[in-house]
């Protein structure tokens, strides 16, 4: 875990509302892993108080850069969207537990819902590099929220939109069902990030099909380092709650007490 | 330059502490700041038995503030002694265990047990948590109950006992005097202010427990006024808490009459805030040709 000031290397929209930002990552720091996140201190003038968490969406050791994909939504992300190359941001990273390695020779099936795509891009790239043959299922509300990225040329990708304006008409879970009924109902393991209803549906499906399933959970965070107990989610066992920032954000879907 | 602060028989190295509930049990921040530079660390609350804490969501940001309803989630006295104490006992800064309870018995028996199994510098009695149904605020709102709880704890330990006051009362000076009369060595002022946020679209209160405790820069003027009043009502040291996020807010408390400080919510925003505050106090002393932090209060409205 490092607390440092770094500079914006690249910052540009990738589709309607979503942007990608690359930041300098000092080479002496341990590399971030897929599933981990960083927090950014709200810059002055945003009127915001708490640091904002963002999942790491890529890491380039050669250029010493990390990347986040973010949605322009509130005062902080609007400020980020206006950041120019060279501007400095206050970063705390890398935080949280990463995605685990796929078990044995299971084929990793990655599900991304909406802005949950960021960490799935990082995991996809990492699995591709290691010849793990991942499948990426990307679900969005409509075609304006689907970016065009070089990664998509290199990976088996299925796109689904709620309104059918791009790819399959339906959710990422619908896309998963159609992928599996197309003869891909084999030895697979799920990795996912997206809205809670999507993760809940995937966890249920993983239970019914006896597959392993890892989900990245989002929660409002206070400290992001395990001190404040603010970002918990209900889990089975222990005292009934786990901290998303330190015990997560990646959880085995069977640990979570879905409500 | 003398930055030390006396709390009972203990000398704390400098006035800058970190507030209970915002700094875990120290180890969470070990990689981010030099814990030796802190004057005093006030632990997350410890209760007799473990507590899971409140339902989610537990925190929400407000304008310049943070509303929380954590519910004293903690591992209990035995978990504390086993899992948290070894790290804390190795620190060179002063370490105060924040003790919370439901009943007047809880405080004294927890302090007595900790004195035997996990002794640190001293105790801060949390008689003022707004997020638990029993104890907490209901004790902290009553001068008689504060006096009883403090007196019973005083009887079981020789270590410094600090009472953390709630601002959610009619006359805080009355509570402060009750704690002093019962033998408290210092007072922490203040705990969070009761607050509530409603989601208008959903017509629902955001926190499951309806209300929570407000902290952050939004509460600074309230805390400064409370310290100003309390420090004039008692002769024991007052530790200022509430909205400190840098040298200016810290110095407002010291000018108002605080002998020491605790930084809370700002640790989440900038883990180096304690260093910045300490440096700001040093510069202020130099600028005013003072030799001790304790002289700052004398400058107010001269």
Coordinates of C-alpha atoms in Angstrom, one line a residue:
Chain A
X1 CA 0.0 0.0 0.0
X2 CA 1.5 3.3 -1.1
X3 CA 0.3 6.9 -0.6
X4 CA 1.7 9.2 -3.3
X5 CA 1.2 12.0 -5.7
X6 CA 1.3 11.1 -9.4
X7 CA 0.6 12.6 -12.7
X8 CA -2.0 12.0 -15.3
X9 CA -0.5 10.5 -18.4
X10 CA -3.6 10.1 -20.5
X11 CA -7.3 10.9 -20.0
X12 CA -10.0 10.5 -22.6
X13 CA -13.6 9.3 -23.1
X14 CA -14.0 5.8 -24.4
X15 CA -17.8 5.9 -24.9
X16 CA -20.7 7.9 -23.6
X17 CA -20.1 8.8 -19.9
X18 CA -17.1 6.4 -19.5
X19 CA -13.5 7.6 -19.5
X20 CA -10.1 6.0 -19.2
X21 CA -7.3 7.6 -17.3
X22 CA -3.7 6.4 -17.2
X23 CA -1.5 7.5 -14.2
X24 CA 2.2 7.2 -13.6
X25 CA 3.1 4.3 -11.3
X26 CA 6.5 4.5 -9.7
X27 CA 8.5 1.4 -10.9
X28 CA 9.8 0.8 -7.3
X29 CA 6.2 0.0 -6.1
X30 CA 4.9 -3.6 -6.2
X31 CA 2.7 -4.0 -9.2
X32 CA -1.1 -3.9 -8.7
X33 CA -3.1 -7.1 -9.4
X34 CA -6.4 -7.6 -11.2
X35 CA -9.3 -7.0 -8.8
X36 CA -7.3 -4.4 -6.7
X37 CA -8.3 -0.8 -6.5
X38 CA -7.0 2.6 -5.7
X39 CA -8.5 5.7 -4.1
X40 CA -8.1 9.3 -5.3
X41 CA -8.3 12.3 -2.9
X42 CA -11.0 14.6 -4.2
X43 CA -9.2 17.6 -5.7
X44 CA -9.9 21.0 -4.2
X45 CA -13.0 22.7 -5.6
X46 CA -15.0 19.5 -6.0
X47 CA -16.8 20.0 -2.7
X48 CA -16.3 16.3 -1.9
X49 CA -14.7 15.0 1.3
X50 CA -13.9 11.3 1.1
X51 CA -11.4 9.6 -1.2
X52 CA -13.1 7.9 -4.2
X53 CA -12.3 4.2 -5.0
X54 CA -11.7 3.1 -8.6
X55 CA -10.8 -0.4 -9.7
X56 CA -7.5 -0.8 -11.6
X57 CA -8.3 -1.6 -15.3
X58 CA -4.7 -2.1 -16.5
X59 CA -1.1 -2.0 -15.5
X60 CA 1.8 -1.5 -17.9
X61 CA 5.1 -2.3 -16.3
X62 CA 7.1 -1.2 -19.3
X63 CA 5.6 2.3 -19.3
X64 CA 5.1 2.3 -15.5
X65 CA 1.5 3.2 -15.8
X66 CA -1.8 2.1 -14.2
X67 CA -5.2 2.7 -15.7
X68 CA -8.7 3.2 -14.4
X69 CA -12.0 3.3 -16.3
X70 CA -14.5 5.7 -14.6
X71 CA -18.0 7.0 -15.2
X72 CA -18.6 10.7 -15.3
X73 CA -21.3 10.9 -12.6
X74 CA -20.6 13.2 -9.6
X75 CA -18.4 16.2 -8.8
X76 CA -15.2 14.2 -8.4
X77 CA -15.5 12.2 -11.7
X78 CA -16.6 15.4 -13.5
X79 CA -13.4 17.0 -12.3
X80 CA -11.4 13.9 -13.3
X81 CA -12.9 14.0 -16.8
X82 CA -11.5 17.6 -17.1
X83 CA -8.0 16.6 -15.9
X84 CA -5.2 17.3 -18.4
X85 CA -2.0 15.4 -19.0
X86 CA 0.5 16.3 -16.3
X87 CA -2.0 17.2 -13.6
X88 CA -1.3 15.6 -10.3
X89 CA -3.6 13.4 -8.2
X90 CA -3.2 12.0 -4.7
X91 CA -3.4 8.2 -4.8
X92 CA -3.6 5.4 -2.3
X93 CA -2.9 2.0 -3.9
X94 CA -2.9 -0.9 -4.5
X95 CA -5.7 -1.8 -2.2
X96 CA -7.8 -4.9 -1.5
X97 CA -7.5 -8.6 -2.3
X98 CA -7.1 -9.5 -6.0
X99 CA -8.9 -12.1 -8.1
X100 CA -7.4 -15.5 -7.5
X101 CA -6.0 -17.7 -10.2
X102 CA -8.5 -19.9 -12.1
X103 CA -8.7 -23.3 -10.5
X104 CA -6.9 -26.1 -12.4
X105 CA -7.7 -25.9 -16.1
X106 CA -11.1 -24.3 -15.8
X107 CA -11.9 -21.8 -18.5
X108 CA -12.3 -18.3 -17.0
X109 CA -15.6 -16.7 -17.9
X110 CA -15.5 -13.0 -17.1
X111 CA -18.7 -11.0 -16.7
X112 CA -18.7 -7.2 -16.8
X113 CA -21.8 -5.2 -16.1
X114 CA -21.7 -1.4 -16.9
X115 CA -18.9 0.5 -15.3
X116 CA -17.9 -2.9 -13.7
X117 CA -15.9 -3.5 -16.9
X118 CA -12.8 -1.8 -15.6
X119 CA -11.4 -4.6 -13.4
X120 CA -12.6 -7.2 -15.8
X121 CA -10.4 -5.7 -18.6
X122 CA -7.4 -6.0 -16.3
X123 CA -8.2 -9.6 -15.4
X124 CA -8.8 -10.4 -19.1
X125 CA -5.5 -8.9 -20.2
X126 CA -3.7 -10.7 -17.4
X127 CA -5.3 -14.1 -18.3
X128 CA -4.6 -13.6 -22.0
X129 CA -1.0 -12.9 -21.4
X130 CA -0.8 -16.2 -19.5
X131 CA -2.7 -18.2 -22.2
X132 CA -5.7 -18.9 -19.9
X133 CA -8.2 -18.5 -22.8
X134 CA -10.7 -16.2 -21.1
X135 CA -14.2 -15.3 -22.4
X136 CA -15.4 -11.8 -21.8
X137 CA -19.1 -11.1 -21.5
X138 CA -19.8 -7.4 -21.5
X139 CA -23.3 -6.2 -20.6
X140 CA -24.5 -2.6 -20.8
X141 CA -27.7 -0.6 -21.0
X142 CA -27.2 0.4 -24.6
X143 CA -24.6 0.6 -27.4
X144 CA -23.5 4.1 -26.3
X145 CA -22.0 2.5 -23.2
X146 CA -19.9 0.0 -25.0
X147 CA -16.3 1.2 -25.8
X148 CA -14.1 0.0 -28.7
X149 CA -10.9 -1.3 -27.3
X150 CA -7.8 -3.1 -28.8
X151 CA -8.4 -5.8 -26.1
X152 CA -11.7 -6.8 -27.9
X153 CA -9.7 -7.9 -31.0
X154 CA -7.7 -10.4 -29.0
X155 CA -10.3 -12.0 -26.8
X156 CA -13.5 -14.1 -27.2
X157 CA -16.1 -11.4 -26.4
X158 CA -19.8 -11.5 -26.2
X159 CA -21.6 -8.2 -26.0
X160 CA -25.2 -7.8 -24.6
X161 CA -27.3 -4.6 -24.3
X162 CA -30.5 -4.2 -22.4
X163 CA -32.2 -2.5 -25.4
X164 CA -30.7 -4.7 -28.0
X165 CA -28.9 -1.8 -29.7
X166 CA -25.7 -3.8 -29.8
X167 CA -24.9 -7.5 -29.6
X168 CA -27.3 -9.8 -27.8
X169 CA -30.6 -8.3 -26.6
X170 CA -30.5 -8.9 -22.9
X171 CA -28.3 -8.8 -19.8
X172 CA -24.9 -10.2 -19.3
X173 CA -26.6 -13.1 -17.4
X174 CA -28.8 -13.8 -20.5
X175 CA -25.6 -13.7 -22.6
X176 CA -24.0 -16.2 -20.2
X177 CA -27.0 -18.6 -20.6
X178 CA -26.9 -18.4 -24.4
X179 CA -23.1 -19.0 -24.3
X180 CA -23.6 -22.1 -22.2
X181 CA -26.5 -23.5 -24.2
X182 CA -24.3 -23.1 -27.3
X183 CA -22.2 -26.1 -26.2
X184 CA -19.9 -24.2 -23.9
X185 CA -21.4 -25.8 -20.8
X186 CA -18.1 -27.1 -19.7
X187 CA -15.4 -26.7 -17.1
X188 CA -15.7 -23.0 -16.4
X189 CA -15.1 -20.6 -13.5
X190 CA -16.8 -17.2 -13.1
X191 CA -15.2 -13.8 -12.4
X192 CA -17.5 -10.8 -12.3
X193 CA -18.0 -7.1 -11.5
X194 CA -21.2 -5.2 -12.0
X195 CA -24.4 -4.1 -10.3
X196 CA -25.6 -6.2 -7.3
X197 CA -28.6 -7.7 -9.1
X198 CA -26.3 -9.1 -11.7
X199 CA -23.8 -10.5 -9.2
X200 CA -26.7 -12.0 -7.2
X201 CA -28.1 -13.7 -10.3
X202 CA -24.7 -15.0 -11.2
X203 CA -24.0 -16.3 -7.7
X204 CA -27.3 -18.2 -7.8
X205 CA -26.5 -19.6 -11.3
X206 CA -23.0 -20.7 -10.0
X207 CA -24.7 -22.5 -7.1
X208 CA -27.1 -24.3 -9.4
X209 CA -24.3 -25.3 -11.8
X210 CA -21.7 -26.0 -9.0
X211 CA -19.1 -23.7 -10.5
X212 CA -16.7 -21.5 -8.7
X213 CA -17.6 -17.8 -8.8
X214 CA -15.6 -14.7 -7.8
X215 CA -17.4 -11.4 -7.5
X216 CA -16.0 -7.8 -7.1
X217 CA -18.2 -5.9 -4.7
X218 CA -18.7 -2.1 -4.6
X219 CA -19.5 -0.3 -1.4
X220 CA -19.2 3.3 -0.1
X221 CA -15.9 3.5 1.6
X222 CA -14.5 5.6 4.5
X223 CA -10.9 4.8 5.0
X224 CA -10.4 2.0 2.4
X225 CA -7.6 0.5 4.6
X226 CA -9.7 -1.6 7.0
X227 CA -9.9 0.8 9.9
X228 CA -13.4 2.3 9.9
X229 CA -15.7 -0.7 9.4
X230 CA -17.9 1.4 7.1
X231 CA -17.7 -0.6 3.9
X232 CA -18.9 -3.9 5.1
X233 CA -21.2 -6.4 3.4
X234 CA -23.1 -9.3 5.0
X235 CA -21.3 -12.6 4.8
X236 CA -21.8 -16.1 6.2
X237 CA -19.5 -16.9 9.2
X238 CA -17.3 -14.7 11.3
X239 CA -19.3 -11.9 12.9
X240 CA -21.6 -11.7 9.9
X241 CA -19.9 -8.8 8.1
X242 CA -16.7 -8.5 6.0
X243 CA -14.9 -5.3 5.0
X244 CA -15.1 -4.8 1.3
X245 CA -11.8 -2.7 1.3
X246 CA -9.6 -5.3 2.9
X247 CA -11.3 -8.7 3.0
X248 CA -12.6 -7.9 -0.5
X249 CA -13.4 -6.4 -2.9
X250 CA -13.1 -9.8 -4.4
X251 CA -15.2 -12.5 -2.6
X252 CA -16.1 -16.1 -3.3
X253 CA -19.8 -15.7 -4.1
X254 CA -20.6 -18.4 -1.6
X255 CA -19.2 -16.3 1.2
X256 CA -21.7 -13.5 0.7
X257 CA -25.1 -13.5 2.4
X258 CA -27.1 -12.3 -0.6
X259 CA -30.1 -10.3 0.4
Chain B
X1 CA 9.9 23.8 22.2
X2 CA 7.8 21.8 24.6
X3 CA 5.0 19.9 22.8
X4 CA 4.3 17.5 25.6
X5 CA 0.8 17.1 27.3
X6 CA 0.1 15.7 30.7
X7 CA -2.9 13.4 31.1
X8 CA -3.1 12.3 34.7
X9 CA 0.4 10.8 35.5
X10 CA 1.3 10.3 31.9
X11 CA 3.3 12.5 29.6
X12 CA 2.1 12.3 26.0
X13 CA 4.8 13.3 23.5
X14 CA 2.8 15.8 21.5
X15 CA -0.8 17.1 21.3
X16 CA -1.8 15.4 18.1
X17 CA -3.8 12.2 18.5
X18 CA -5.9 10.1 16.3
X19 CA -9.6 9.6 17.2
X20 CA -11.3 6.4 18.1
X21 CA -13.1 4.6 15.3
X22 CA -11.0 6.3 12.6
X23 CA -7.7 4.6 13.0
X24 CA -8.6 1.0 13.8
X25 CA -6.0 -0.5 16.2
X26 CA -3.0 1.2 14.5
X27 CA -1.8 -1.6 12.3
X28 CA -4.1 -0.5 9.5
X29 CA -2.1 2.7 9.1
X30 CA 1.3 1.3 9.8
X31 CA 2.3 1.3 6.1
X32 CA 1.1 4.9 5.6
X33 CA 2.5 7.0 8.4
X34 CA 5.2 6.9 11.0
X35 CA 3.2 6.0 14.1
X36 CA 6.0 7.3 16.3
X37 CA 5.0 10.8 15.2
X38 CA 1.6 10.6 16.7
X39 CA 1.1 11.8 20.3
X40 CA -1.7 9.4 21.2
X41 CA -3.6 6.7 19.5
X42 CA -7.2 6.2 20.6
X43 CA -8.4 2.7 19.6
X44 CA -11.6 1.6 17.9
X45 CA -14.1 1.0 20.8
X46 CA -13.7 -2.2 22.7
X47 CA -16.7 -3.8 24.4
X48 CA -17.0 -6.6 26.9
X49 CA -18.4 -9.0 24.2
X50 CA -17.7 -8.8 20.4
X51 CA -20.2 -6.8 18.4
X52 CA -21.0 -7.3 14.7
X53 CA -22.0 -3.6 14.2
X54 CA -25.0 -2.2 12.4
X55 CA -26.8 -3.1 9.2
X56 CA -25.6 -1.5 5.9
X57 CA -25.2 1.1 4.6
X58 CA -23.2 2.4 7.5
X59 CA -21.7 5.6 6.1
X60 CA -22.8 8.4 3.8
X61 CA -21.0 11.6 2.8
X62 CA -22.8 14.8 3.5
X63 CA -21.9 18.4 2.6
X64 CA -18.4 18.7 4.2
X65 CA -19.2 15.8 6.5
X66 CA -19.5 12.1 7.1
X67 CA -22.6 10.5 8.7
X68 CA -21.8 7.1 10.2
X69 CA -23.7 4.4 12.0
X70 CA -21.0 1.7 12.5
X71 CA -22.5 0.5 15.8
X72 CA -19.3 -0.2 17.7
X73 CA -18.3 -3.2 15.5
X74 CA -15.4 -4.8 17.4
X75 CA -13.9 -8.0 18.4
X76 CA -14.6 -7.7 22.2
X77 CA -12.1 -7.7 25.1
X78 CA -10.7 -11.2 24.5
X79 CA -10.3 -10.6 20.7
X80 CA -8.7 -7.3 21.5
X81 CA -6.2 -8.8 23.9
X82 CA -5.3 -11.6 21.5
X83 CA -5.4 -9.9 18.1
X84 CA -4.9 -6.2 18.6
X85 CA -2.9 -5.8 21.8
X86 CA 0.4 -7.3 20.7
X87 CA 0.8 -4.7 17.9
X88 CA -0.4 -1.8 20.1
X89 CA 1.8 -2.7 23.0
X90 CA 4.9 -2.4 20.7
X91 CA 4.1 1.2 19.7
X92 CA 6.1 4.1 21.2
X93 CA 3.2 6.6 21.1
X94 CA 0.7 6.7 23.9
X95 CA -2.2 4.3 23.4
X96 CA -5.6 4.7 24.9
X97 CA -8.2 2.0 24.7
X98 CA -11.7 3.4 23.9
X99 CA -14.1 1.5 26.1
X100 CA -17.8 1.3 25.4
X101 CA -20.7 -0.5 27.1
X102 CA -24.4 -0.9 27.5
X103 CA -24.6 -0.6 31.3
X104 CA -22.6 1.1 34.0
X105 CA -21.2 -2.4 34.9
X106 CA -19.8 -2.9 31.4
X107 CA -17.3 0.0 31.6
X108 CA -15.7 -0.9 35.0
X109 CA -15.5 -4.7 34.3
X110 CA -14.0 -4.1 30.8
X111 CA -11.4 -1.7 32.1
X112 CA -10.5 -4.0 35.0
X113 CA -10.1 -6.9 32.6
X114 CA -8.0 -4.9 30.2
X115 CA -5.8 -3.6 33.0
X116 CA -5.0 -7.2 33.8
X117 CA -4.8 -8.7 30.3
X118 CA -3.9 -5.9 27.9
X119 CA -2.5 -2.9 29.7
X120 CA -1.7 0.1 27.6
X121 CA -1.4 3.8 28.5
X122 CA -4.9 4.5 29.6
X123 CA -8.6 4.5 28.8
X124 CA -11.1 6.7 27.0
X125 CA -14.7 6.1 28.1
X126 CA -17.1 6.2 25.2
X127 CA -20.2 7.3 27.1
X128 CA -21.4 9.1 24.0
X129 CA -21.8 6.9 21.0
X130 CA -25.0 8.0 19.1
X131 CA -25.3 4.6 17.3
X132 CA -26.2 2.1 20.0
X133 CA -29.6 1.7 21.5
X134 CA -28.4 1.1 25.1
X135 CA -25.6 2.8 26.9
X136 CA -23.6 5.3 24.9
X137 CA -25.6 8.4 24.5
X138 CA -28.2 7.5 27.2
X139 CA -25.3 7.4 29.7
X140 CA -23.5 10.3 28.2
X141 CA -26.6 12.5 28.4
X142 CA -27.0 12.2 32.1
X143 CA -24.6 13.9 34.5
X144 CA -25.4 11.4 37.3
X145 CA -24.7 8.4 35.0
X146 CA -21.5 9.8 33.7
X147 CA -20.4 10.4 37.3
X148 CA -21.3 6.9 38.3
X149 CA -19.6 5.2 35.4
X150 CA -16.5 7.4 35.7
X151 CA -16.3 6.8 39.5
X152 CA -16.5 3.0 39.1
X153 CA -13.8 3.0 36.4
X154 CA -11.7 5.3 38.5
X155 CA -11.9 2.8 41.4
X156 CA -10.5 -0.1 39.3
X157 CA -7.5 1.4 37.5
X158 CA -4.6 3.7 38.3
X159 CA -4.1 4.5 34.6
X160 CA -5.4 7.8 33.1
X161 CA -9.1 7.8 32.5
X162 CA -10.5 10.2 29.8
X163 CA -14.2 10.7 29.4
X164 CA -15.5 11.4 25.8
X165 CA -18.4 13.8 25.9
X166 CA -21.3 13.9 23.5
X167 CA -22.4 17.3 22.1
X168 CA -26.0 15.9 21.9
X169 CA -27.0 17.4 25.3
X170 CA -28.5 20.5 26.7
X171 CA -25.6 21.6 28.8
X172 CA -22.3 19.9 28.1
X173 CA -20.5 21.8 30.9
X174 CA -22.7 20.0 33.5
X175 CA -21.6 16.6 32.1
X176 CA -18.0 17.8 32.0
X177 CA -18.1 18.8 35.7
X178 CA -19.7 15.5 36.6
X179 CA -16.9 13.6 35.0
X180 CA -14.2 15.8 36.6
X181 CA -15.8 15.4 40.0
X182 CA -15.8 11.6 39.6
X183 CA -12.0 11.6 39.0
X184 CA -11.6 11.8 35.2
X185 CA -8.0 12.8 34.2
X186 CA -9.1 14.5 31.0
X187 CA -12.1 15.0 28.8
X188 CA -12.5 14.4 25.0
X189 CA -14.8 16.8 23.3
X190 CA -16.6 16.0 21.3
X191 CA -18.1 12.8 19.9
X192 CA -20.2 13.0 16.7
X193 CA -23.4 15.1 16.3
X194 CA -26.6 13.2 15.7
X195 CA -27.7 13.6 12.1
X196 CA -30.0 12.1 9.5
X197 CA -30.1 11.9 5.8
X198 CA -33.2 11.1 3.8
X199 CA -33.3 9.9 0.2
X200 CA -36.1 12.0 -1.2
X201 CA -36.6 9.9 -4.4
X202 CA -37.1 6.8 -2.3
X203 CA -38.8 8.6 0.7
X204 CA -36.5 6.6 3.0
X205 CA -33.9 7.4 5.6
X206 CA -30.5 6.3 4.2
X207 CA -29.2 4.7 7.3
X208 CA -31.1 1.6 8.5
X209 CA -31.0 3.0 12.1
X210 CA -32.4 6.3 10.8
X211 CA -29.9 8.5 12.5
X212 CA -26.1 8.5 12.7
X213 CA -23.2 10.5 13.9
X214 CA -21.9 13.5 11.9
X215 CA -18.2 14.2 11.7
X216 CA -15.9 16.0 9.4
X217 CA -15.2 19.7 8.6
X218 CA -19.0 20.5 8.9
X219 CA -18.9 20.1 12.7
X220 CA -15.7 22.1 13.3
X221 CA -17.3 25.3 14.7
X222 CA -19.5 23.2 17.0
X223 CA -16.5 21.4 18.4
X224 CA -14.5 24.6 18.9
X225 CA -17.4 26.3 20.8
X226 CA -17.8 23.2 23.0
X227 CA -14.1 23.1 23.8
X228 CA -14.2 26.8 24.5
X229 CA -17.0 26.3 27.1
X230 CA -15.9 23.0 28.6
X231 CA -12.2 24.1 29.1
X232 CA -13.6 27.1 31.1
X233 CA -15.8 24.8 33.2
X234 CA -13.2 22.3 34.4
X235 CA -9.6 22.4 35.4
X236 CA -8.6 19.1 33.8
X237 CA -7.2 18.9 30.2
X238 CA -9.7 19.0 27.3
X239 CA -8.9 17.1 24.1
X240 CA -10.4 18.8 21.1
X241 CA -12.1 16.7 18.5
X242 CA -14.3 17.5 15.5
X243 CA -13.5 18.5 12.0
X244 CA -9.8 18.9 12.3
X245 CA -8.3 18.6 8.8
X246 CA -5.1 20.7 9.0
X247 CA -3.1 23.3 11.0
X248 CA -5.8 26.0 11.0
X249 CA -8.6 23.9 12.4
X250 CA -6.2 22.3 14.9
X251 CA -5.0 25.7 16.1
X252 CA -8.6 26.9 16.5
X253 CA -9.1 24.2 19.1
X254 CA -5.8 25.0 20.9
X255 CA -6.7 28.7 21.0
X256 CA -10.2 27.7 22.3
X257 CA -8.6 26.0 25.2
X258 CA -7.8 22.4 24.2
X259 CA -4.7 20.9 25.6
X260 CA -4.5 18.2 22.9
X261 CA -6.3 17.1 19.8
X262 CA -7.7 14.1 18.1
X263 CA -8.0 13.9 14.3
X264 CA -10.7 11.6 13.0
X265 CA -12.4 11.7 9.6
X266 CA -9.5 13.6 8.0
X267 CA -7.3 10.4 8.4
X268 CA -9.5 8.9 5.7
X269 CA -8.9 11.8 3.4
X270 CA -5.2 12.3 4.0
X271 CA -3.3 9.9 6.1
X272 CA -0.5 12.4 6.5
X273 CA -2.8 15.0 8.2
X274 CA -1.3 14.3 11.7
X275 CA 2.2 15.3 10.4
X276 CA 0.8 18.4 8.8
X277 CA -1.0 19.4 11.9
X278 CA 2.1 18.9 14.2
X279 CA 4.2 20.9 11.8
X280 CA 1.6 23.6 11.8
X281 CA 1.6 23.8 15.6
X282 CA 5.5 24.0 15.6
X283 CA 5.4 26.9 13.1
X284 CA 2.7 28.7 15.1
X285 CA 4.8 28.5 18.3
X286 CA 7.9 29.8 16.5
X287 CA 5.9 32.6 14.8
X288 CA 4.5 33.7 18.2
X289 CA 7.8 33.2 20.1
X290 CA 6.1 30.6 22.4
X291 CA 8.0 27.8 24.0
X292 CA 5.2 25.4 24.8
X293 CA 2.0 24.2 23.1
X294 CA 0.2 24.9 26.4
X295 CA 0.7 28.6 26.0
X296 CA -1.4 28.8 22.8
X297 CA -4.7 29.1 24.6
X298 CA -3.5 32.3 26.3
X299 CA -3.4 34.1 23.0
X300 CA -7.2 34.1 22.4
X301 CA -8.9 37.5 22.4
X302 CA -6.2 39.2 24.3

